[in-house]
CSV table of N, CA and C in Angstrom, one decimal:
chain,number,residue,atom,x,y,z
A,452,MET,N,147.5,132.1,80.2
A,452,MET,CA,146.1,132.4,79.8
A,452,MET,C,145.2,131.5,80.6
A,453,LYS,N,145.5,130.2,80.7
A,453,LYS,CA,144.6,129.2,81.4
A,453,LYS,C,144.6,129.6,82.9
A,454,LYS,N,145.8,129.9,83.4
A,454,LYS,CA,145.9,130.2,84.8
A,454,LYS,C,145.1,131.5,85.1
A,455,ALA,N,145.1,132.4,84.3
A,455,ALA,CA,144.3,133.7,84.5
A,455,ALA,C,142.8,133.3,84.5
A,456,LEU,N,142.3,132.5,83.6
A,456,LEU,CA,140.9,132.1,83.5
A,456,LEU,C,140.5,131.3,84.8
A,457,LYS,N,141.4,130.5,85.3
A,457,LYS,CA,141.1,129.7,86.5
A,457,LYS,C,141.0,130.7,87.7
A,458,VAL,N,141.9,131.6,87.8
A,458,VAL,CA,141.9,132.6,88.9
A,458,VAL,C,140.6,133.4,88.8
A,459,THR,N,140.3,133.9,87.6
A,459,THR,CA,139.1,134.7,87.4
A,459,THR,C,137.8,133.9,87.8
A,460,GLY,N,137.8,132.7,87.3
A,460,GLY,CA,136.6,131.8,87.6
A,460,GLY,C,136.5,131.5,89.1
A,461,LEU,N,137.6,131.3,89.8
A,461,LEU,CA,137.6,131.1,91.2
A,461,LEU,C,137.2,132.3,92.0
A,462,ALA,N,137.6,133.5,91.5
A,462,ALA,CA,137.2,134.7,92.2
A,462,ALA,C,135.7,135.0,92.0
A,463,ILE,N,135.2,134.7,90.8
A,463,ILE,CA,133.7,134.9,90.6
A,463,ILE,C,133.0,133.9,91.5
A,464,ALA,N,133.4,132.7,91.5
A,464,ALA,CA,132.7,131.7,92.4
A,464,ALA,C,132.7,132.1,93.8
A,465,LEU,N,133.9,132.5,94.3
A,465,LEU,CA,133.9,133.0,95.7
A,465,LEU,C,133.1,134.2,96.0
A,466,ALA,N,133.1,135.1,95.1
A,466,ALA,CA,132.3,136.3,95.2
A,466,ALA,C,130.8,136.0,95.2
A,467,SER,N,130.4,135.1,94.3
A,467,SER,CA,128.9,134.8,94.2
A,467,SER,C,128.5,134.0,95.5
A,468,THR,N,129.4,133.1,96.0
A,468,THR,CA,129.1,132.3,97.2
A,468,THR,C,128.9,133.2,98.4
A,469,THR,N,129.8,134.1,98.5
A,469,THR,CA,129.8,135.1,99.6
A,469,THR,C,128.5,136.0,99.5
A,470,LEU,N,128.2,136.4,98.3
A,470,LEU,CA,127.1,137.3,98.1
A,470,LEU,C,125.8,136.5,98.4
A,471,PHE,N,125.7,135.2,97.9
A,471,PHE,CA,124.5,134.4,98.1
A,471,PHE,C,124.3,134.1,99.6
A,472,SER,N,125.4,133.7,100.3
A,472,SER,CA,125.3,133.3,101.7
A,472,SER,C,124.9,134.5,102.5
A,473,SER,N,125.4,135.7,102.2
A,473,SER,CA,125.0,136.9,103.0
A,473,SER,C,123.5,137.2,102.8
A,474,MET,N,123.1,137.1,101.5
A,474,MET,CA,121.7,137.4,101.2
A,474,MET,C,120.8,136.3,101.8
A,475,ALA,N,121.2,135.1,101.8
A,475,ALA,CA,120.3,134.0,102.3
A,475,ALA,C,120.2,134.2,103.8
A,476,SER,N,121.3,134.5,104.5
A,476,SER,CA,121.2,134.6,106.0
A,476,SER,C,120.4,135.8,106.4
A,477,ALA,N,120.4,136.8,105.6
A,477,ALA,CA,119.8,138.1,106.0
A,477,ALA,C,118.3,138.0,105.7
A,478,GLU,N,117.8,137.3,104.6
A,478,GLU,CA,116.5,137.4,104.2
A,478,GLU,C,115.7,136.1,104.5
A,479,GLU,N,116.3,135.0,104.6
A,479,GLU,CA,115.6,133.7,104.6
A,479,GLU,C,115.5,133.2,106.0
A,480,ASN,N,114.4,132.6,106.3
A,480,ASN,CA,114.2,131.9,107.6
A,480,ASN,C,113.9,130.4,107.3
A,481,ILE,N,114.8,129.6,107.7
A,481,ILE,CA,114.7,128.2,107.3
A,481,ILE,C,114.4,127.3,108.5
A,482,ALA,N,113.5,126.3,108.3
A,482,ALA,CA,113.2,125.3,109.3
A,482,ALA,C,113.4,124.0,108.7
A,483,TYR,N,113.3,122.9,109.5
A,483,TYR,CA,113.4,121.6,109.0
A,483,TYR,C,112.4,120.6,109.7
A,484,VAL,N,112.2,119.5,109.0
A,484,VAL,CA,111.3,118.5,109.6
A,484,VAL,C,112.0,117.1,109.4
A,485,ASN,N,111.6,116.2,110.3
A,485,ASN,CA,112.1,114.8,110.2
A,485,ASN,C,111.0,114.1,109.4
A,486,GLY,N,111.2,113.8,108.1
A,486,GLY,CA,110.2,113.2,107.2
A,486,GLY,C,109.8,111.8,107.7
A,487,ASN,N,110.8,111.0,108.1
A,487,ASN,CA,110.5,109.7,108.5
A,487,ASN,C,109.6,109.7,109.8
A,488,LEU,N,109.9,110.6,110.7
A,488,LEU,CA,109.1,110.7,111.9
A,488,LEU,C,107.6,111.1,111.6
A,489,LEU,N,107.5,112.0,110.6
A,489,LEU,CA,106.2,112.5,110.2
A,489,LEU,C,105.4,111.4,109.6
A,490,LEU,N,106.0,110.6,108.7
A,490,LEU,CA,105.3,109.5,108.1
A,490,LEU,C,104.9,108.4,109.1
A,491,ASN,N,105.8,108.2,110.0
A,491,ASN,CA,105.5,107.2,111.1
A,491,ASN,C,104.4,107.7,112.0
A,492,SER,N,104.3,109.0,112.2
A,492,SER,CA,103.3,109.6,113.1
A,492,SER,C,102.0,109.7,112.4
A,493,SER,N,102.0,109.6,111.1
A,493,SER,CA,100.7,109.6,110.4
A,493,SER,C,100.0,108.2,110.5
A,494,ASN,N,98.8,108.2,110.1
A,494,ASN,CA,98.1,106.9,110.2
A,494,ASN,C,98.2,106.1,108.9
A,495,ILE,N,99.2,106.3,108.2
A,495,ILE,CA,99.3,105.6,106.9
A,495,ILE,C,99.5,104.1,107.1
A,496,GLN,N,100.2,103.7,108.1
A,496,GLN,CA,100.5,102.3,108.3
A,496,GLN,C,99.1,101.6,108.5
A,497,GLN,N,98.2,102.2,109.3
A,497,GLN,CA,96.9,101.6,109.6
A,497,GLN,C,96.1,101.5,108.3
A,498,LYS,N,96.2,102.6,107.5
A,498,LYS,CA,95.4,102.6,106.2
A,498,LYS,C,95.9,101.6,105.3
A,499,ILE,N,97.3,101.4,105.2
A,499,ILE,CA,97.8,100.4,104.3
A,499,ILE,C,97.5,99.0,104.8
A,500,ALA,N,97.5,98.8,106.1
A,500,ALA,CA,97.1,97.5,106.7
A,500,ALA,C,95.7,97.2,106.3
A,501,LYS,N,94.8,98.2,106.3
A,501,LYS,CA,93.4,97.9,106.0
A,501,LYS,C,93.3,97.5,104.5
A,502,ILE,N,94.1,98.2,103.6
A,502,ILE,CA,94.1,97.9,102.2
A,502,ILE,C,94.6,96.5,102.0
A,503,GLN,N,95.7,96.1,102.8
A,503,GLN,CA,96.2,94.7,102.7
A,503,GLN,C,95.2,93.7,103.1
A,504,ASP,N,94.5,94.0,104.2
A,504,ASP,CA,93.4,93.0,104.6
A,504,ASP,C,92.4,92.9,103.5
A,505,GLU,N,92.0,94.0,102.9
A,505,GLU,CA,91.0,93.9,101.8
A,505,GLU,C,91.6,93.1,100.6
A,506,TYR,N,92.9,93.4,100.4
A,506,TYR,CA,93.5,92.7,99.2
A,506,TYR,C,93.6,91.2,99.5
A,507,LYS,N,93.9,90.8,100.7
A,507,LYS,CA,94.0,89.4,101.1
A,507,LYS,C,92.6,88.7,100.9
A,508,ALA,N,91.6,89.4,101.3
A,508,ALA,CA,90.2,88.8,101.1
A,508,ALA,C,89.9,88.7,99.6
A,509,ALA,N,90.2,89.7,98.9
A,509,ALA,CA,90.0,89.7,97.4
A,509,ALA,C,90.8,88.6,96.8
A,510,GLU,N,92.0,88.4,97.2
A,510,GLU,CA,92.9,87.4,96.7
A,510,GLU,C,92.4,86.0,97.0
A,511,ALA,N,91.9,85.8,98.2
A,511,ALA,CA,91.3,84.5,98.5
A,511,ALA,C,90.1,84.2,97.7
A,512,GLU,N,89.3,85.2,97.4
A,512,GLU,CA,88.1,85.1,96.6
A,512,GLU,C,88.5,84.7,95.1
A,513,LEU,N,89.6,85.4,94.7
A,513,LEU,CA,90.1,85.2,93.3
A,513,LEU,C,90.6,83.8,93.2
A,514,VAL,N,91.3,83.3,94.2
A,514,VAL,CA,91.9,81.9,94.2
A,514,VAL,C,90.7,80.9,94.0
A,515,LYS,N,89.7,81.1,94.8
A,515,LYS,CA,88.5,80.3,94.7
A,515,LYS,C,87.9,80.3,93.3
A,516,LYS,N,87.8,81.5,92.8
A,516,LYS,CA,87.2,81.7,91.5
A,516,LYS,C,88.0,81.1,90.4
A,517,LEU,N,89.3,81.2,90.5
A,517,LEU,CA,90.3,80.7,89.5
A,517,LEU,C,90.6,79.2,89.6
A,518,GLU,N,90.2,78.6,90.7
A,518,GLU,CA,90.5,77.2,90.9
A,518,GLU,C,90.0,76.3,89.8
A,519,PRO,N,88.7,76.5,89.3
A,519,PRO,CA,88.3,75.7,88.2
A,519,PRO,C,89.1,75.9,86.9
A,520,LYS,N,89.5,77.1,86.7
A,520,LYS,CA,90.4,77.4,85.5
A,520,LYS,C,91.7,76.8,85.6
A,521,ARG,N,92.3,76.8,86.8
A,521,ARG,CA,93.6,76.2,87.1
A,521,ARG,C,93.5,74.6,86.8
A,522,LYS,N,92.4,74.1,87.3
A,522,LYS,CA,92.1,72.6,87.2
A,522,LYS,C,91.9,72.3,85.7
A,523,GLU,N,91.2,73.2,85.0
A,523,GLU,CA,91.0,73.0,83.5
A,523,GLU,C,92.4,73.0,82.8
A,524,ILE,N,93.2,73.9,83.1
A,524,ILE,CA,94.6,74.0,82.5
A,524,ILE,C,95.3,72.7,82.8
A,525,GLU,N,95.3,72.3,84.0
A,525,GLU,CA,96.1,71.1,84.4
A,525,GLU,C,95.5,69.9,83.7
A,526,ASP,N,94.2,69.8,83.6
A,526,ASP,CA,93.6,68.6,82.9
A,526,ASP,C,93.9,68.6,81.4
A,527,LYS,N,93.9,69.8,80.8
A,527,LYS,CA,94.2,69.9,79.4
A,527,LYS,C,95.7,69.6,79.1
A,528,ARG,N,96.6,69.9,80.0
A,528,ARG,CA,98.0,69.6,79.9
A,528,ARG,C,98.2,68.1,80.0
A,529,LYS,N,97.5,67.4,81.0
A,529,LYS,CA,97.6,66.0,81.1
A,529,LYS,C,97.0,65.3,79.9
A,530,LYS,N,95.9,65.8,79.4
A,530,LYS,CA,95.3,65.1,78.2
A,530,LYS,C,96.2,65.3,77.0
A,531,LEU,N,96.8,66.5,76.9
A,531,LEU,CA,97.7,66.7,75.7
A,531,LEU,C,98.9,65.7,75.8
A,532,GLU,N,99.5,65.6,77.0
A,532,GLU,CA,100.6,64.6,77.2
A,532,GLU,C,100.2,63.2,76.8
A,533,LYS,N,99.0,62.8,77.3
A,533,LYS,CA,98.5,61.5,77.0
A,533,LYS,C,98.2,61.3,75.5
A,534,ASP,N,97.6,62.3,74.9
A,534,ASP,CA,97.2,62.1,73.5
A,534,ASP,C,98.3,62.5,72.5
A,535,SER,N,99.3,63.1,72.9
A,535,SER,CA,100.3,63.7,72.0
A,535,SER,C,100.9,62.6,71.1
A,536,LYS,N,101.0,61.4,71.5
A,536,LYS,CA,101.6,60.3,70.7
A,536,LYS,C,100.7,60.1,69.4
A,537,ASN,N,99.4,60.3,69.6
A,537,ASN,CA,98.5,60.0,68.5
A,537,ASN,C,98.0,61.2,67.7
A,538,LEU,N,98.6,62.4,68.1
A,538,LEU,CA,98.1,63.6,67.4
A,538,LEU,C,99.2,64.1,66.4
A,539,ARG,N,98.6,64.8,65.4
A,539,ARG,CA,99.5,65.5,64.4
A,539,ARG,C,100.2,66.7,65.1
A,540,GLN,N,101.3,67.1,64.6
A,540,GLN,CA,102.0,68.3,65.1
A,540,GLN,C,101.1,69.5,65.1
A,541,ALA,N,100.3,69.7,64.1
A,541,ALA,CA,99.4,70.9,64.0
A,541,ALA,C,98.4,70.9,65.2
A,542,ASP,N,97.9,69.7,65.5
A,542,ASP,CA,96.9,69.5,66.6
A,542,ASP,C,97.5,69.8,67.9
A,543,ILE,N,98.7,69.3,68.1
A,543,ILE,CA,99.5,69.5,69.3
A,543,ILE,C,99.7,71.0,69.5
A,544,LYS,N,100.1,71.7,68.5
A,544,LYS,CA,100.4,73.1,68.5
A,544,LYS,C,99.1,73.9,68.9
A,545,LYS,N,98.0,73.5,68.3
A,545,LYS,CA,96.7,74.1,68.5
A,545,LYS,C,96.3,74.0,70.0
A,546,ARG,N,96.5,72.8,70.5
A,546,ARG,CA,96.1,72.6,72.0
A,546,ARG,C,97.1,73.3,72.9
A,547,GLU,N,98.3,73.4,72.5
A,547,GLU,CA,99.3,74.1,73.4
A,547,GLU,C,98.9,75.6,73.4
A,548,GLU,N,98.5,76.1,72.2
A,548,GLU,CA,98.1,77.5,72.1
A,548,GLU,C,96.9,77.8,73.0
A,549,GLU,N,96.0,76.9,73.0
A,549,GLU,CA,94.7,77.0,73.8
A,549,GLU,C,95.1,77.0,75.3
A,550,ILE,N,96.0,76.1,75.7
A,550,ILE,CA,96.5,76.1,77.1
A,550,ILE,C,97.2,77.4,77.4
A,551,GLN,N,98.0,77.9,76.5
A,551,GLN,CA,98.7,79.2,76.8
A,551,GLN,C,97.7,80.3,76.9
A,552,LYS,N,96.6,80.3,76.1
A,552,LYS,CA,95.6,81.4,76.3
A,552,LYS,C,94.9,81.3,77.6
A,553,LEU,N,94.6,80.1,78.1
A,553,LEU,CA,94.0,79.9,79.4
A,553,LEU,C,95.0,80.4,80.5
A,554,ILE,N,96.2,80.1,80.4
A,554,ILE,CA,97.2,80.5,81.4
A,554,ILE,C,97.3,82.0,81.4
A,555,ALA,N,97.4,82.6,80.2
A,555,ALA,CA,97.5,84.1,80.1
A,555,ALA,C,96.2,84.8,80.7
A,556,ALA,N,95.1,84.2,80.5
A,556,ALA,CA,93.8,84.8,81.1
A,556,ALA,C,93.9,84.7,82.6
A,557,HIS,N,94.3,83.5,83.1
A,557,HIS,CA,94.5,83.3,84.5
A,557,HIS,C,95.5,84.3,85.1
A,558,ASP,N,96.6,84.4,84.5
A,558,ASP,CA,97.7,85.3,85.0
A,558,ASP,C,97.2,86.8,84.9
A,559,ASN,N,96.5,87.1,83.9
A,559,ASN,CA,96.0,88.5,83.8
A,559,ASN,C,95.1,88.9,84.9
A,560,GLU,N,94.2,88.0,85.3
A,560,GLU,CA,93.3,88.3,86.4
A,560,GLU,C,94.1,88.5,87.7
A,561,VAL,N,95.1,87.7,88.0
A,561,VAL,CA,96.0,87.8,89.1
A,561,VAL,C,96.7,89.2,89.1
A,562,TYR,N,97.2,89.5,87.9
A,562,TYR,CA,98.0,90.7,87.7
A,562,TYR,C,97.1,91.9,87.9
A,563,GLN,N,95.9,91.9,87.4
A,563,GLN,CA,94.9,93.0,87.6
A,563,GLN,C,94.6,93.3,89.1
A,564,LEU,N,94.5,92.2,89.8
A,564,LEU,CA,94.2,92.4,91.3
A,564,LEU,C,95.5,93.0,92.0
A,565,GLN,N,96.6,92.5,91.6
A,565,GLN,CA,97.9,93.1,92.2
A,565,GLN,C,98.0,94.6,91.8
A,566,GLN,N,97.7,94.9,90.6
A,566,GLN,CA,97.8,96.3,90.1
A,566,GLN,C,96.8,97.2,90.9
A,567,LYS,N,95.6,96.7,91.1
A,567,LYS,CA,94.6,97.5,91.9
A,567,LYS,C,95.1,97.7,93.3
A,568,TYR,N,95.7,96.7,93.9
A,568,TYR,CA,96.3,96.8,95.2
A,568,TYR,C,97.4,97.9,95.2
A,569,ASN,N,98.3,97.8,94.3
A,569,ASN,CA,99.4,98.8,94.2
A,569,ASN,C,98.9,100.2,94.0
A,570,GLU,N,97.9,100.3,93.2
A,570,GLU,CA,97.3,101.7,92.9
A,570,GLU,C,96.7,102.2,94.2
A,571,LEU,N,96.0,101.4,94.9
A,571,LEU,CA,95.3,101.8,96.2
A,571,LEU,C,96.4,102.3,97.2
A,572,VAL,N,97.5,101.5,97.3
A,572,VAL,CA,98.5,101.9,98.2
A,572,VAL,C,99.2,103.2,97.8
A,573,ALA,N,99.5,103.3,96.5
A,573,ALA,CA,100.1,104.5,96.0
A,573,ALA,C,99.2,105.7,96.2
A,574,GLU,N,97.9,105.6,96.0
A,574,GLU,CA,97.0,106.7,96.2
A,574,GLU,C,97.0,107.1,97.7
A,575,GLU,N,97.0,106.1,98.6
A,575,GLU,CA,97.0,106.4,100.0
A,575,GLU,C,98.3,107.1,100.4
A,576,GLN,N,99.4,106.7,99.9
A,576,GLN,CA,100.7,107.3,100.2
A,576,GLN,C,100.7,108.7,99.7
A,577,ASP,N,100.2,108.9,98.5
A,577,ASP,CA,100.1,110.3,97.9
A,577,ASP,C,99.2,111.2,98.7
A,578,ARG,N,98.1,110.7,99.1
A,578,ARG,CA,97.2,111.5,100.0
A,578,ARG,C,97.8,111.9,101.3
A,579,THR,N,98.5,110.9,101.9
A,579,THR,CA,99.2,111.2,103.2
A,579,THR,C,100.3,112.2,103.0
A,580,ILE,N,101.1,112.0,102.0
A,580,ILE,CA,102.2,113.0,101.7
A,580,ILE,C,101.7,114.4,101.4
A,581,LYS,N,100.7,114.5,100.6
A,581,LYS,CA,100.1,115.8,100.4
A,581,LYS,C,99.5,116.4,101.6
A,582,SER,N,98.9,115.6,102.5
A,582,SER,CA,98.4,116.1,103.7
A,582,SER,C,99.6,116.7,104.6
A,583,ILE,N,100.6,115.9,104.7
A,583,ILE,CA,101.8,116.3,105.5
A,583,ILE,C,102.4,117.6,104.9
A,584,GLN,N,102.5,117.6,103.6
A,584,GLN,CA,103.1,118.8,103.0
A,584,GLN,C,102.2,120.0,103.3
A,585,GLY,N,100.9,119.9,103.2
A,585,GLY,CA,100.0,121.0,103.6
A,585,GLY,C,100.2,121.4,105.0
A,586,LEU,N,100.3,120.5,105.9
A,586,LEU,CA,100.5,120.8,107.3
A,586,LEU,C,101.9,121.5,107.5
A,587,ILE,N,102.9,121.0,106.8
A,587,ILE,CA,104.2,121.7,106.9
A,587,ILE,C,104.1,123.1,106.4
A,588,ALA,N,103.4,123.3,105.3
A,588,ALA,CA,103.2,124.7,104.8
A,588,ALA,C,102.4,125.6,105.8
A,589,GLN,N,101.4,125.0,106.4
A,589,GLN,CA,100.6,125.7,107.4
A,589,GLN,C,101.5,126.2,108.6
A,590,VAL,N,102.3,125.3,109.1
A,590,VAL,CA,103.2,125.7,110.2
A,590,VAL,C,104.3,126.7,109.7
A,591,ALA,N,104.8,126.5,108.5
A,591,ALA,CA,105.8,127.4,108.0
A,591,ALA,C,105.2,128.8,107.8
A,592,LYS,N,104.0,128.9,107.4
A,592,LYS,CA,103.4,130.2,107.2
A,592,LYS,C,103.1,130.9,108.5
A,593,GLU,N,102.6,130.1,109.5
A,593,GLU,CA,102.4,130.6,110.9
A,593,GLU,C,103.7,131.2,111.5
A,594,LYS,N,104.8,130.4,111.3
A,594,LYS,CA,106.1,130.8,111.9
A,594,LYS,C,106.9,131.7,111.0
A,595,LYS,N,106.4,132.0,109.8
A,595,LYS,CA,107.1,132.8,108.8
A,595,LYS,C,108.4,132.2,108.3
A,596,TYR,N,108.4,130.9,108.1
A,596,TYR,CA,109.6,130.3,107.5
A,596,TYR,C,109.4,130.4,106.0
A,597,THR,N,110.6,130.7,105.3
A,597,THR,CA,110.5,130.8,103.8
A,597,THR,C,110.9,129.4,103.2
A,598,PHE,N,111.7,128.6,103.9
A,598,PHE,CA,112.0,127.3,103.4
A,598,PHE,C,111.9,126.3,104.6
A,599,VAL,N,111.4,125.1,104.2
A,599,VAL,CA,111.4,124.0,105.2
A,599,VAL,C,112.1,122.8,104.4
A,600,LEU,N,113.1,122.3,105.0
A,600,LEU,CA,113.9,121.2,104.4
A,600,LEU,C,113.7,119.9,105.3
A,601,THR,N,114.1,118.8,104.7
A,601,THR,CA,114.1,117.6,105.6
A,601,THR,C,115.4,117.5,106.3
A,602,ASP,N,115.4,116.8,107.4
A,602,ASP,CA,116.6,116.8,108.2
A,602,ASP,C,117.7,116.0,107.5
A,603,THR,N,117.5,115.3,106.5
A,603,THR,CA,118.5,114.5,105.8
A,603,THR,C,119.2,115.4,104.8
A,604,ALA,N,118.8,116.6,104.6
A,604,ALA,CA,119.4,117.5,103.6
A,604,ALA,C,120.6,118.2,104.1
A,605,PHE,N,121.0,118.1,105.3
A,605,PHE,CA,122.1,118.8,105.8
A,605,PHE,C,122.8,118.1,106.9
A,606,ALA,N,124.0,118.5,107.2
A,606,ALA,CA,124.8,117.7,108.2
A,606,ALA,C,124.6,118.2,109.7
A,607,TYR,N,124.2,119.5,109.8
A,607,TYR,CA,123.9,120.0,111.1
A,607,TYR,C,122.7,121.0,111.0
A,608,ALA,N,121.9,121.1,112.1
A,608,ALA,CA,120.9,122.1,112.1
A,608,ALA,C,120.6,122.3,113.6
A,609,ASP,N,120.3,123.6,113.9
A,609,ASP,CA,119.9,124.0,115.2
A,609,ASP,C,118.5,123.4,115.5
A,610,SER,N,118.4,122.7,116.6
A,610,SER,CA,117.1,122.0,117.0
A,610,SER,C,115.9,123.0,117.2
A,611,SER,N,116.3,124.3,117.4
A,611,SER,CA,115.2,125.3,117.5
A,611,SER,C,114.4,125.5,116.2
A,612,LYS,N,115.1,125.0,115.1
A,612,LYS,CA,114.4,125.2,113.8
A,612,LYS,C,113.7,123.9,113.4
A,613,ASP,N,113.6,122.9,114.2
A,613,ASP,CA,112.8,121.7,113.9
A,613,ASP,C,111.4,121.9,114.2
A,614,ILE,N,110.5,121.8,113.2
A,614,ILE,CA,109.1,122.0,113.4
A,614,ILE,C,108.3,120.7,113.3
A,615,THR,N,109.0,119.6,113.4
A,615,THR,CA,108.4,118.3,113.3
A,615,THR,C,107.3,118.0,114.3
A,616,GLU,N,107.6,118.3,115.5
A,616,GLU,CA,106.5,118.1,116.6
A,616,GLU,C,105.3,119.0,116.3
A,617,GLN,N,105.5,120.2,115.9
A,617,GLN,CA,104.3,121.0,115.6
A,617,GLN,C,103.4,120.4,114.5
A,618,VAL,N,104.1,119.8,113.4
A,618,VAL,CA,103.4,119.2,112.3
A,618,VAL,C,102.7,117.9,112.8
A,619,ILE,N,103.4,117.2,113.7
A,619,ILE,CA,102.8,115.9,114.3
A,619,ILE,C,101.5,116.2,115.1
A,620,GLU,N,101.5,117.3,115.8
A,620,GLU,CA,100.3,117.7,116.5
A,620,GLU,C,99.2,118.0,115.6
A,621,LEU,N,99.5,118.6,114.5
A,621,LEU,CA,98.4,118.9,113.5
A,621,LEU,C,98.0,117.6,112.8
A,622,LEU,N,98.9,116.6,112.6
A,622,LEU,CA,98.6,115.3,112.1
A,622,LEU,C,97.6,114.6,113.0
A,623,LYS,N,97.9,114.7,114.3
A,623,LYS,CA,97.0,114.0,115.3
A,623,LYS,C,95.6,114.6,115.2
A,624,LYS,N,95.6,115.9,115.2
A,624,LYS,CA,94.2,116.6,115.1
A,624,LYS,C,93.5,116.1,113.8
A,625,GLU,N,94.2,116.1,112.7
A,625,GLU,CA,93.6,115.7,111.5
A,625,GLU,C,93.1,114.2,111.5
A,626,ALA,N,93.9,113.3,112.2
A,626,ALA,CA,93.5,111.9,112.3
A,626,ALA,C,92.2,111.8,113.2
A,627,VAL,N,92.1,112.6,114.2
A,627,VAL,CA,91.0,112.6,115.1
A,627,VAL,C,89.7,113.0,114.3
A,628,SER,N,89.9,114.1,113.5
A,628,SER,CA,88.8,114.6,112.8
A,628,SER,C,88.3,113.6,111.6
A,629,GLU,N,89.3,112.8,111.1
A,629,GLU,CA,89.0,111.8,110.1
A,629,GLU,C,88.1,110.7,110.7
A,630,LYS,N,88.4,110.3,112.0
A,630,LYS,CA,87.7,109.2,112.6
A,630,LYS,C,86.2,109.6,112.9
A,631,LYS,N,85.9,110.9,113.0
A,631,LYS,CA,84.6,111.3,113.3
A,631,LYS,C,83.6,111.2,112.2
């Protein structure tokens, strides 16, 4: 009984594979792109570098702004160490909590700046990827491709199906129009 089920299952799998592959080759026109080359050809690296420069400037400004707070934290720590011998446990705890609040506020400002940077980079990456996807769709429609895959999705592909260069040309045109 088990052997019959296995044979039936294998026969169904082979029949469906044969049917699917004959339908796919008869009706579908498939192309591919080199995703890494497209990203490298986009101006995303320059845009991220600009964001990094802005972040470094904002970070330097924040460091200057937070320096008095950092000094205040350090002074309070030293004062607590010096005075701790003469303070009650409740007073020590109160001062430690005050110091911890200052540290948390300091760390929060640093964290917020880092988050803003990460968000800006992610937004730029999303915009670039959506732009590339739109350009891929444009080339695919012009050439009447029904599927466009990345070159990492398969072991072999005919280079005549590579539309990467056509998309790069559109990327270059888009970059020139952005500069104007």
